[in-house]
Coordinates of C-alpha atoms and ligand atoms in Angstrom, one line a residue:
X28 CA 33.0 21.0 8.3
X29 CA 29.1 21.0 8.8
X30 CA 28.2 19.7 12.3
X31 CA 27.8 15.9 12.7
X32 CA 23.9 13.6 12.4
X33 CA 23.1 13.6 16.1
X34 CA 21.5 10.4 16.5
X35 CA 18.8 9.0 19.1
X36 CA 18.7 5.2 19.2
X37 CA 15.1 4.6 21.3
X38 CA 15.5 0.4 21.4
X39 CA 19.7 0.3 21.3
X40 CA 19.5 -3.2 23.1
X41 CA 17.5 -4.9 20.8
X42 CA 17.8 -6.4 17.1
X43 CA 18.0 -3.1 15.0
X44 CA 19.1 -1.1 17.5
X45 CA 22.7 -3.3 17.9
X46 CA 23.1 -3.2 13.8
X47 CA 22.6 0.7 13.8
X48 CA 24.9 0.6 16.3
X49 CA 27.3 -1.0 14.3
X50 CA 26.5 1.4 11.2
X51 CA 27.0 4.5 13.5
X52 CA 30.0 3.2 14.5
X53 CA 31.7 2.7 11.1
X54 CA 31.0 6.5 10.3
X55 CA 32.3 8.2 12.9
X56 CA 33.2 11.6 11.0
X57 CA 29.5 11.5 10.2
X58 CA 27.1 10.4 13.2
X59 CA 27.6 11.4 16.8
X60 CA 25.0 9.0 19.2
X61 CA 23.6 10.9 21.7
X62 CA 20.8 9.1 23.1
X63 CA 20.2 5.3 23.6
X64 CA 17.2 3.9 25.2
X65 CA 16.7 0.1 26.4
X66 CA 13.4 -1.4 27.8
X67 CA 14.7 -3.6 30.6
X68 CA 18.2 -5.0 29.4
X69 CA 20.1 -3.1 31.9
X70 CA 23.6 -4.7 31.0
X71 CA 23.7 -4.7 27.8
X72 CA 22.7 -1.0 28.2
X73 CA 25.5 -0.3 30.4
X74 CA 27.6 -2.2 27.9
X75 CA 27.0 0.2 25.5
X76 CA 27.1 3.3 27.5
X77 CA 30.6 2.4 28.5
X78 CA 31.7 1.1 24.5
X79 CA 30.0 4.2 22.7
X80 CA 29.8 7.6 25.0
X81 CA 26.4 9.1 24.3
X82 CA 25.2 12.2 26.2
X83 CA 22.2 10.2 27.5
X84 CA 20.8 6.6 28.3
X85 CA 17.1 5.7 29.2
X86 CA 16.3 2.5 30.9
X87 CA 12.7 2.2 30.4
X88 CA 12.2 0.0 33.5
X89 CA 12.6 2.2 36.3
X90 CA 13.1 -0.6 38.9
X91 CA 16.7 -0.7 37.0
X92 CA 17.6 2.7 37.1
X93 CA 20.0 2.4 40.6
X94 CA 21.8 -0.6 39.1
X95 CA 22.7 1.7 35.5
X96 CA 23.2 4.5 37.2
X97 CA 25.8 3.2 39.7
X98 CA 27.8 1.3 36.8
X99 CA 27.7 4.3 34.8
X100 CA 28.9 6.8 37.8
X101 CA 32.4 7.4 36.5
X102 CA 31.4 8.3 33.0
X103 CA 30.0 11.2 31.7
X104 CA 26.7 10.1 30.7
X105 CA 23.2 11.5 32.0
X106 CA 21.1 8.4 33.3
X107 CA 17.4 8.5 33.2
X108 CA 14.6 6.2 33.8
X109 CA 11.3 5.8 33.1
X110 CA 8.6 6.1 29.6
X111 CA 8.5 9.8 29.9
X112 CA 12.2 9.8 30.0
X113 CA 12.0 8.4 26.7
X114 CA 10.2 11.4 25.6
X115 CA 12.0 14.2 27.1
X116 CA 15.6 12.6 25.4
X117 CA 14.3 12.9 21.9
X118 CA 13.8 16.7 21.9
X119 CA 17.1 17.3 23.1
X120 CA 19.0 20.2 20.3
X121 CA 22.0 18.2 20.0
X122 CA 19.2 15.0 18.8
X123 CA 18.4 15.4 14.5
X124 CA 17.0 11.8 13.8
X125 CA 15.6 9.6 16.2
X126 CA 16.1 5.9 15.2
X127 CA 12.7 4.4 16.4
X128 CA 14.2 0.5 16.8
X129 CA 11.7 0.0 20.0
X130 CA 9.0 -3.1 19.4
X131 CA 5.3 -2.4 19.9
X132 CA 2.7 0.5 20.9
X133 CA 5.0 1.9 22.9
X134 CA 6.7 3.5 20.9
X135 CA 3.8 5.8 19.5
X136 CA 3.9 8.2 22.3
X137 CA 8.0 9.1 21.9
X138 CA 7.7 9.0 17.9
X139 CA 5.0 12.1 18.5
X140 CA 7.3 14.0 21.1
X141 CA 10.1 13.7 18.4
X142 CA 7.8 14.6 15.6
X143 CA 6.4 17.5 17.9
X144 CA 10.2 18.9 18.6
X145 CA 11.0 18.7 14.2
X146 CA 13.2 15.5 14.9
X147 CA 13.5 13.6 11.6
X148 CA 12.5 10.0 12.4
X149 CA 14.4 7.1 11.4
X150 CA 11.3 4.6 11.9
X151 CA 11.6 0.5 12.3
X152 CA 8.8 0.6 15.2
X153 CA 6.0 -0.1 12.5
X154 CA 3.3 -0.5 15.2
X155 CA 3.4 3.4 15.1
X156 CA 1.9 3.8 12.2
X157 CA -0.1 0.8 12.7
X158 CA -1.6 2.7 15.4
X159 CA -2.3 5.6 14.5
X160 CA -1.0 6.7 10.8
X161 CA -2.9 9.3 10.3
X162 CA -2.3 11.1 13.7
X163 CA 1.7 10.7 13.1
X164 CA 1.9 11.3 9.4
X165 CA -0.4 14.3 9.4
X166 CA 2.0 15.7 12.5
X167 CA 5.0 14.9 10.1
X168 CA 3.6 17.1 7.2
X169 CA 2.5 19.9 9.8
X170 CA 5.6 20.2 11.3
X171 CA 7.6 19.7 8.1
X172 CA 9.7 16.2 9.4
X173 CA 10.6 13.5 7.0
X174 CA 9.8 9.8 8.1
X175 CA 12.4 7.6 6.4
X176 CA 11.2 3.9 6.6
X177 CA 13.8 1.1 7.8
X178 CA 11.6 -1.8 7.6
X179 CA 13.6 -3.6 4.6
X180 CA 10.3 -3.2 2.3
X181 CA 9.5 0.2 2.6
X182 CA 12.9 1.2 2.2
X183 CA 13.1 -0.9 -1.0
X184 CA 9.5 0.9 -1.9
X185 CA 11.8 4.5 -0.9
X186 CA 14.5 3.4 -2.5
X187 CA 12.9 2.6 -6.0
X188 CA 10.6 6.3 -5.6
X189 CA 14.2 8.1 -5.1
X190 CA 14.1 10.2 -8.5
X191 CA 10.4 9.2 -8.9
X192 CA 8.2 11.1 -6.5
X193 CA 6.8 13.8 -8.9
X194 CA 5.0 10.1 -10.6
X195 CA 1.9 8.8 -9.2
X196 CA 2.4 5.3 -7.9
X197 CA -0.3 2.8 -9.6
X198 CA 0.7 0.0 -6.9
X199 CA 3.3 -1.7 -4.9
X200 CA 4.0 -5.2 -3.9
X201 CA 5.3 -5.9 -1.3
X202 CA 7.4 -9.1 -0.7
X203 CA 7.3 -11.9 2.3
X204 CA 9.3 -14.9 2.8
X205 CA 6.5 -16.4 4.2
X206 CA 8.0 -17.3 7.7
X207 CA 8.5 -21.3 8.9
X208 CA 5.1 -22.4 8.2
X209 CA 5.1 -21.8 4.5
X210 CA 2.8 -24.4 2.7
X211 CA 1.4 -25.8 6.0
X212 CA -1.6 -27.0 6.6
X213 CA -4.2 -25.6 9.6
X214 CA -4.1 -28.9 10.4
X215 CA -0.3 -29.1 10.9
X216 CA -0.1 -25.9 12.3
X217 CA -2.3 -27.3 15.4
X218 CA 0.7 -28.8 17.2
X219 CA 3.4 -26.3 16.4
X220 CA 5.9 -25.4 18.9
X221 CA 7.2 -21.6 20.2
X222 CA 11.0 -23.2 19.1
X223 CA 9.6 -23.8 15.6
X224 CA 8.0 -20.4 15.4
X225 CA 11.1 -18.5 16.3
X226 CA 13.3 -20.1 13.3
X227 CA 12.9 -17.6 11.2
X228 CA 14.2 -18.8 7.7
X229 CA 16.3 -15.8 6.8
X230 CA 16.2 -12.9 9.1
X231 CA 17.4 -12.8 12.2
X232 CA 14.9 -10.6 14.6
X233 CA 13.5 -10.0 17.5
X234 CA 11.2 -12.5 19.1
X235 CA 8.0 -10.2 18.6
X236 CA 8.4 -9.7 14.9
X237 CA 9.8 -13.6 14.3
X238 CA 6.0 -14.6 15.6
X239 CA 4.5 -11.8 13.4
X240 CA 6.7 -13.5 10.7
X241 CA 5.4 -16.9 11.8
X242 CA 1.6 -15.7 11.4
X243 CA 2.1 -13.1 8.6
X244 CA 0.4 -10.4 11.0
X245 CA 4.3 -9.0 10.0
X246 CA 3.0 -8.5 7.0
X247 CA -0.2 -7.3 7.7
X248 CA 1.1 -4.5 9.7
X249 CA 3.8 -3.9 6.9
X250 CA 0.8 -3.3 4.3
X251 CA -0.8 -0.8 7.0
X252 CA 2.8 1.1 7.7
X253 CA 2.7 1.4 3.7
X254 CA -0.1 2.8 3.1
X255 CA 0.7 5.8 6.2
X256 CA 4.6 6.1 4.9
X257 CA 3.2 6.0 1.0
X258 CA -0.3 7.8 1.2
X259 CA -1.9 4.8 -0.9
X260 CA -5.5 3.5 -1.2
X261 CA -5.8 -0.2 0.2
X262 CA -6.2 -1.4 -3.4
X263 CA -2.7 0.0 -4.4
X264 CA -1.4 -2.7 -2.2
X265 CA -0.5 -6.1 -3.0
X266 CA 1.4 -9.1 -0.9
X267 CA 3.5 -11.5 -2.3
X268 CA 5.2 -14.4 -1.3
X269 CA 9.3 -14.8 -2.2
X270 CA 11.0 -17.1 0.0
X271 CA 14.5 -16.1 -1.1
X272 CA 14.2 -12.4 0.7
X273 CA 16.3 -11.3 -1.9
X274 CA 13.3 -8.9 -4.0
X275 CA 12.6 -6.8 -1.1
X276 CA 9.5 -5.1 -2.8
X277 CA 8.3 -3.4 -6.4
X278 CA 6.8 -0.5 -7.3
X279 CA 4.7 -0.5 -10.3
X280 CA 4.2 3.2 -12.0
X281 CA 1.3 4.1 -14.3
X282 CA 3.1 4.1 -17.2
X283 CA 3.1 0.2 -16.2
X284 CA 7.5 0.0 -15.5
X285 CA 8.2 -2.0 -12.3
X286 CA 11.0 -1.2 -9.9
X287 CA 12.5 -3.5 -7.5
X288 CA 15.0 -3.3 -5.0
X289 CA 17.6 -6.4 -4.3
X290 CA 20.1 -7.7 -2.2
X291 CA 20.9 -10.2 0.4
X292 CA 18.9 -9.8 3.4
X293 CA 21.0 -7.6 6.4
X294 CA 19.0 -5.1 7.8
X295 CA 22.3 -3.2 8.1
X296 CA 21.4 -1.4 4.6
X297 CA 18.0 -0.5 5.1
X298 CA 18.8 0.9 8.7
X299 CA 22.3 3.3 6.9
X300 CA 19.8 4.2 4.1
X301 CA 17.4 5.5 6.6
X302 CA 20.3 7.9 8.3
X303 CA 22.3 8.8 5.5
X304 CA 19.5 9.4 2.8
X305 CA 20.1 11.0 0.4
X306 CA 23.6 9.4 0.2
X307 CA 24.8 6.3 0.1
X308 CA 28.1 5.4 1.7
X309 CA 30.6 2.7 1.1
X310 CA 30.0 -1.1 2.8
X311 CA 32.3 -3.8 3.1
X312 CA 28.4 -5.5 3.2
X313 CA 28.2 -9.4 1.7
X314 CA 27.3 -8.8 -2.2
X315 CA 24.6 -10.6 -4.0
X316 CA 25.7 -13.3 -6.1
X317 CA 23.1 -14.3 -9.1
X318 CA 24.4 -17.6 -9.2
X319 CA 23.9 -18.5 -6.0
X320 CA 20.4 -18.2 -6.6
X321 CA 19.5 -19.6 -10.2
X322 CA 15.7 -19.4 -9.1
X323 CA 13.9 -15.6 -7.4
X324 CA 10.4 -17.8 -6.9
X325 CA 6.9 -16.0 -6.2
X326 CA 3.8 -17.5 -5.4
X327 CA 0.3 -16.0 -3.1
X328 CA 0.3 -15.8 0.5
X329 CA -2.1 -18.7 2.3
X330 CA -4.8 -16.3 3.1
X331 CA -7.4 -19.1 4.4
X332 CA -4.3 -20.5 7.0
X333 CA -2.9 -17.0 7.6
X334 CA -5.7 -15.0 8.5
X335 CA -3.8 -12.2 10.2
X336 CA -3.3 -10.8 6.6
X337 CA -6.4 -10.3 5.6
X338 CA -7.4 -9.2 9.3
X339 CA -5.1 -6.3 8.7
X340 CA -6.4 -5.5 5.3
X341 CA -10.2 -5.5 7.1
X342 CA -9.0 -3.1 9.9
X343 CA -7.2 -1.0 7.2
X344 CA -10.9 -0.7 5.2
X345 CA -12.4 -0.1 8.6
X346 CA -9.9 3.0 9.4
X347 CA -10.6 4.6 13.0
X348 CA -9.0 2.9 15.5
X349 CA -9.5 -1.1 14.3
X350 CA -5.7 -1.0 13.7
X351 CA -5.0 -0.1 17.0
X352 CA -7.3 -2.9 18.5
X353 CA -5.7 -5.5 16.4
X354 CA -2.4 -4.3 16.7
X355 CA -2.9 -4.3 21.0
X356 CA -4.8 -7.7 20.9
X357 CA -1.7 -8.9 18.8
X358 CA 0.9 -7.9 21.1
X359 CA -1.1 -9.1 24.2
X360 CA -1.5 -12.9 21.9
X361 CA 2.3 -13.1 20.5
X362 CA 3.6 -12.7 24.2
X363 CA 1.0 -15.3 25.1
X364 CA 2.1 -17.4 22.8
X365 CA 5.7 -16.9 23.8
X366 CA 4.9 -17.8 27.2
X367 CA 3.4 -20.9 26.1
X368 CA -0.2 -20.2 27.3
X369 CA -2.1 -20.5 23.7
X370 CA -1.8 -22.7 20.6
X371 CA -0.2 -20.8 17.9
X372 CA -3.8 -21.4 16.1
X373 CA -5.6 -18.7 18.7
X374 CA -3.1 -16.1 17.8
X375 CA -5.4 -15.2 15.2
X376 CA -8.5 -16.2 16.5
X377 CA -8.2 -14.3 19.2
X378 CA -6.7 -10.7 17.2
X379 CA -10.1 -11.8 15.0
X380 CA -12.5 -11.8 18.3
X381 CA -10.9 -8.7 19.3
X382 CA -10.9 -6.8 16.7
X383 CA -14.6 -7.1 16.1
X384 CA -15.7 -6.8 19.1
X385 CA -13.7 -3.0 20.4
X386 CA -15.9 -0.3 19.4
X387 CA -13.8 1.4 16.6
X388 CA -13.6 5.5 17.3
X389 CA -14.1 7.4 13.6
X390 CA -11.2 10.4 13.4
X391 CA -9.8 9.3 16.6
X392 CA -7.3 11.4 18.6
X393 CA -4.6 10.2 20.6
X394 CA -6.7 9.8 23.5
X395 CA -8.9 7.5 21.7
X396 CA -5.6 5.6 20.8
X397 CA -4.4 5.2 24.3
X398 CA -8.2 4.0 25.2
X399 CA -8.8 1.7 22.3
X400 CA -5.1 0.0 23.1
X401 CA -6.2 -0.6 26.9
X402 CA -10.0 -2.1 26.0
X403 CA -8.5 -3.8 23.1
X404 CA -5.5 -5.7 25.7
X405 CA -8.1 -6.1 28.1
X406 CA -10.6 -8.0 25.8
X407 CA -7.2 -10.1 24.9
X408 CA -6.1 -11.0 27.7
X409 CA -9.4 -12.4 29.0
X410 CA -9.8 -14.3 25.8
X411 CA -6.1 -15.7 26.4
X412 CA -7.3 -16.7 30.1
X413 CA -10.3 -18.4 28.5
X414 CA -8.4 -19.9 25.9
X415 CA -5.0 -21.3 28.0
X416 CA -3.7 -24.4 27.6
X417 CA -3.9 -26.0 31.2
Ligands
NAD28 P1 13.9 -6.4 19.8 O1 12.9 -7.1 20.7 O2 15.1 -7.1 19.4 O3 14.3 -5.0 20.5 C1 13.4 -4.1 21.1 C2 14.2 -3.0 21.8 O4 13.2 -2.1 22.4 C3 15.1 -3.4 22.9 O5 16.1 -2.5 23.1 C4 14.2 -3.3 24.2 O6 14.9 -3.1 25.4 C5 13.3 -2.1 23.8 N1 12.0 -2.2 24.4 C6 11.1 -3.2 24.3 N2 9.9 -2.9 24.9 C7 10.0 -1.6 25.3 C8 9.1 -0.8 26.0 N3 7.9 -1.1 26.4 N4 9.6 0.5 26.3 C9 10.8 0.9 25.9 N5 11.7 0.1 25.3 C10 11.3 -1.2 25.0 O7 13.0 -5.8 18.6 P2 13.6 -5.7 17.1 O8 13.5 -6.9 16.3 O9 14.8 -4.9 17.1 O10 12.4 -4.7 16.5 C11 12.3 -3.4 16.8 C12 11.2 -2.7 15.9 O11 11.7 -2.8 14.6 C13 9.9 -3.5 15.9 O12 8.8 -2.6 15.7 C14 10.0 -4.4 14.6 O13 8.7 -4.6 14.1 C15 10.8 -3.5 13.7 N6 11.6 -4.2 12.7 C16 12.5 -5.1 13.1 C17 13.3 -5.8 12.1 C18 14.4 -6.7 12.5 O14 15.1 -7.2 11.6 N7 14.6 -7.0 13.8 C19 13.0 -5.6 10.8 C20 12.0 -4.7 10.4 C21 11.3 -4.0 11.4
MG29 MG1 9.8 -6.0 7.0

């Protein structure tokens, strides 16, 4: 029998990182989880430690290492703590994919460690290549690693190119529910609440990636990761809006054929897909029923309400480090917003002000990244003190 997927979960507390849990669990002849990482969730952590038996578990925060390690004492499981803990685990010989299922820029620095040690990388933490795309994807090809997307449209883009990669994509589409706020007005959206941002109409997600949802910076940073994961010019890549979630994106070839990939949404698939490529294995998964959905509707994305979209789109053009700055100014704004210190209005306003106003670094290298992140919060988070709602 060949030797079992050893599998790094870096984000097991959190939204994707419970589901791949779950699929991990269900194959246990196939996967053996050695590593699982959590930011500050210590019992849920702990939880898992105790229900799974990896090697290794990482909390992040290192103020809650005593309190993991002392639950954990009886076990066999090495404790760590701390961000370059997070980067040590992932080269470990026994680790072959590293499930990236963190949320925001911190992931970047881990995802190059595992890239660096020839890990192949499972990767839901899209702000990665938001960051800095071509830093990690050139590292990929150098060092020979596969990226395998889990975010549910670039795995349907992967999953329609399976079979297909000797042909040239002409363009891709990818698909958005449009969040809560489809069809509102600016107006409307003055007044709108945290609560109503977080309903998300049908995924259920994090509460970084349900506002990104909210504003459609989601799928702003989803066109950036595609064009990284999928080496495509700008042009090649279109938004549009489906509020069933059922289409998760198309590929259109140059021969002018169209390839979708469908289902009901459960980030369960895309997540197995991503650790089990090039095989698919059996689910008991809820099945996709046409007639409970007579209509798949598509209309454009509000691009004069939802400026986020088209703000990615401009720091994509721009190239450099204009992603990063957008993506930092973002993060610093959606926690801001969550903490009920901005209007949901200045969420873009202020990713808009930012953006224009870090000095963007041409063929950056990570040290520019790590720099451009920290001016780029900074000028965010002085624009969310100026901007609070008293
Ligand atoms: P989440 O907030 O539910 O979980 C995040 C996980 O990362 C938790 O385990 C948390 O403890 C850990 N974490 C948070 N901050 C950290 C830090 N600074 N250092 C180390 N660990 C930290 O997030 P999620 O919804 O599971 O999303 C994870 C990533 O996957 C995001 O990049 C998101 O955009 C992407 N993604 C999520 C979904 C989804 O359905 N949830 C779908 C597509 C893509
Ligand atoms: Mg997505």
């Amino acid at each position: 029998m060949t030797r079992k997927k050893g599998i790094a979960i870096l984000g097991s507390t959190g939204s994707i990182g419970t589901q791949a849990l779950d699929v991990i669990e269900a194959y246990p002849e196939y996967f053996s989880l050695e590593v699982i990482t959590a930011g500050k969730n210590a019992e849920l952590l702990i939880e898992q430690a105790k229900k799974y038996q990896p090697n290794t578990v990482v909390i992040t925060e290192e103020s809650l290492y005593q309190q993991v390690k002392d639950a954990l004492w009886q076990e066999s499981i090495h404790v760590y703590s701390g961000s370059e803990s997070l980067c040590q685990v992932v080269e470990s010989a026994e680790v072959d994919t590293v499930l990236t299922a963190l949320v925001g820029y911190a992931g970047l620095k881990p995802t190059l460690r595992a890239i660096e040690a020839g890990k192949t990388i499972a990767l839901a933490n899209k702000e990665t290549l938001v960051v800095a795309g071509e830093l990690v994807t050139r590292l990929a090809r150098e060092k020979g690693v596969n990226i395998y997307p889990v975010d549910s449209e670039h795995s349907a883009i992967f999953q329609c190119l399976v079979g297909e990669f000797h042909n040239p994509i002409e363009k891709i589409y990818l698909t958005a529910s449009g969040g809560p706020f489809r069809g509102w007005s600016l107006e409307q959206l003055q007044t709108v609440k945290r609560e109503q941002a977080l309903k998300h109409p049908n995924w259920s997600m994090g509460a970084k990636i349900t506002i990104d949802s909210a504003t459609l910076m989601n799928k702003g940073l989803e066109v950036i990761e595609a064009k990284w994961l999928f080496n495509l010019r700008p042009d090649q890549i279109d938004v549009v809006v489906h509020p069933q979630s059922i289409v998760h994106s198309i590929v259109q070839f140059e021969d002018g054929s169209m390839k979708a990939q469908m289902g009901l949404p459960d980030m369960k698939l895309p997540i197995q897909f991503a650790l089990t490529y090039p095989d698919r294995f059996t689910t008991s998964f809820p099945r996709f029923d046409f007639l409970n959905y007579p209509s798949l509707t598509f209309e454009q994305p509000d691009r004069m309400v939802f400026k986020n979209l088209d703000l990615a789109y401009e720091a994509m053009n721009l190239g450099g480090t204009a992603a990063c700055a957008l993506n930092a100014a973002n993060e610093v704004v959606v926690e801001a917003f969550l903490n009920e210190q901005i209007p949901f209005l200045s969420i873009a306003d202020i990713n808009e002000e930012t953006m224009r106003t870090t000095p963007s670094i041409n063929n950056p290298v990570y040290e520019d990244f790590v720099e451009t992140d920290k001016i780029a919060r900074e000028a965010a988070l002085h624009l969310v003190t100026k901007w609070k709602i008293t």
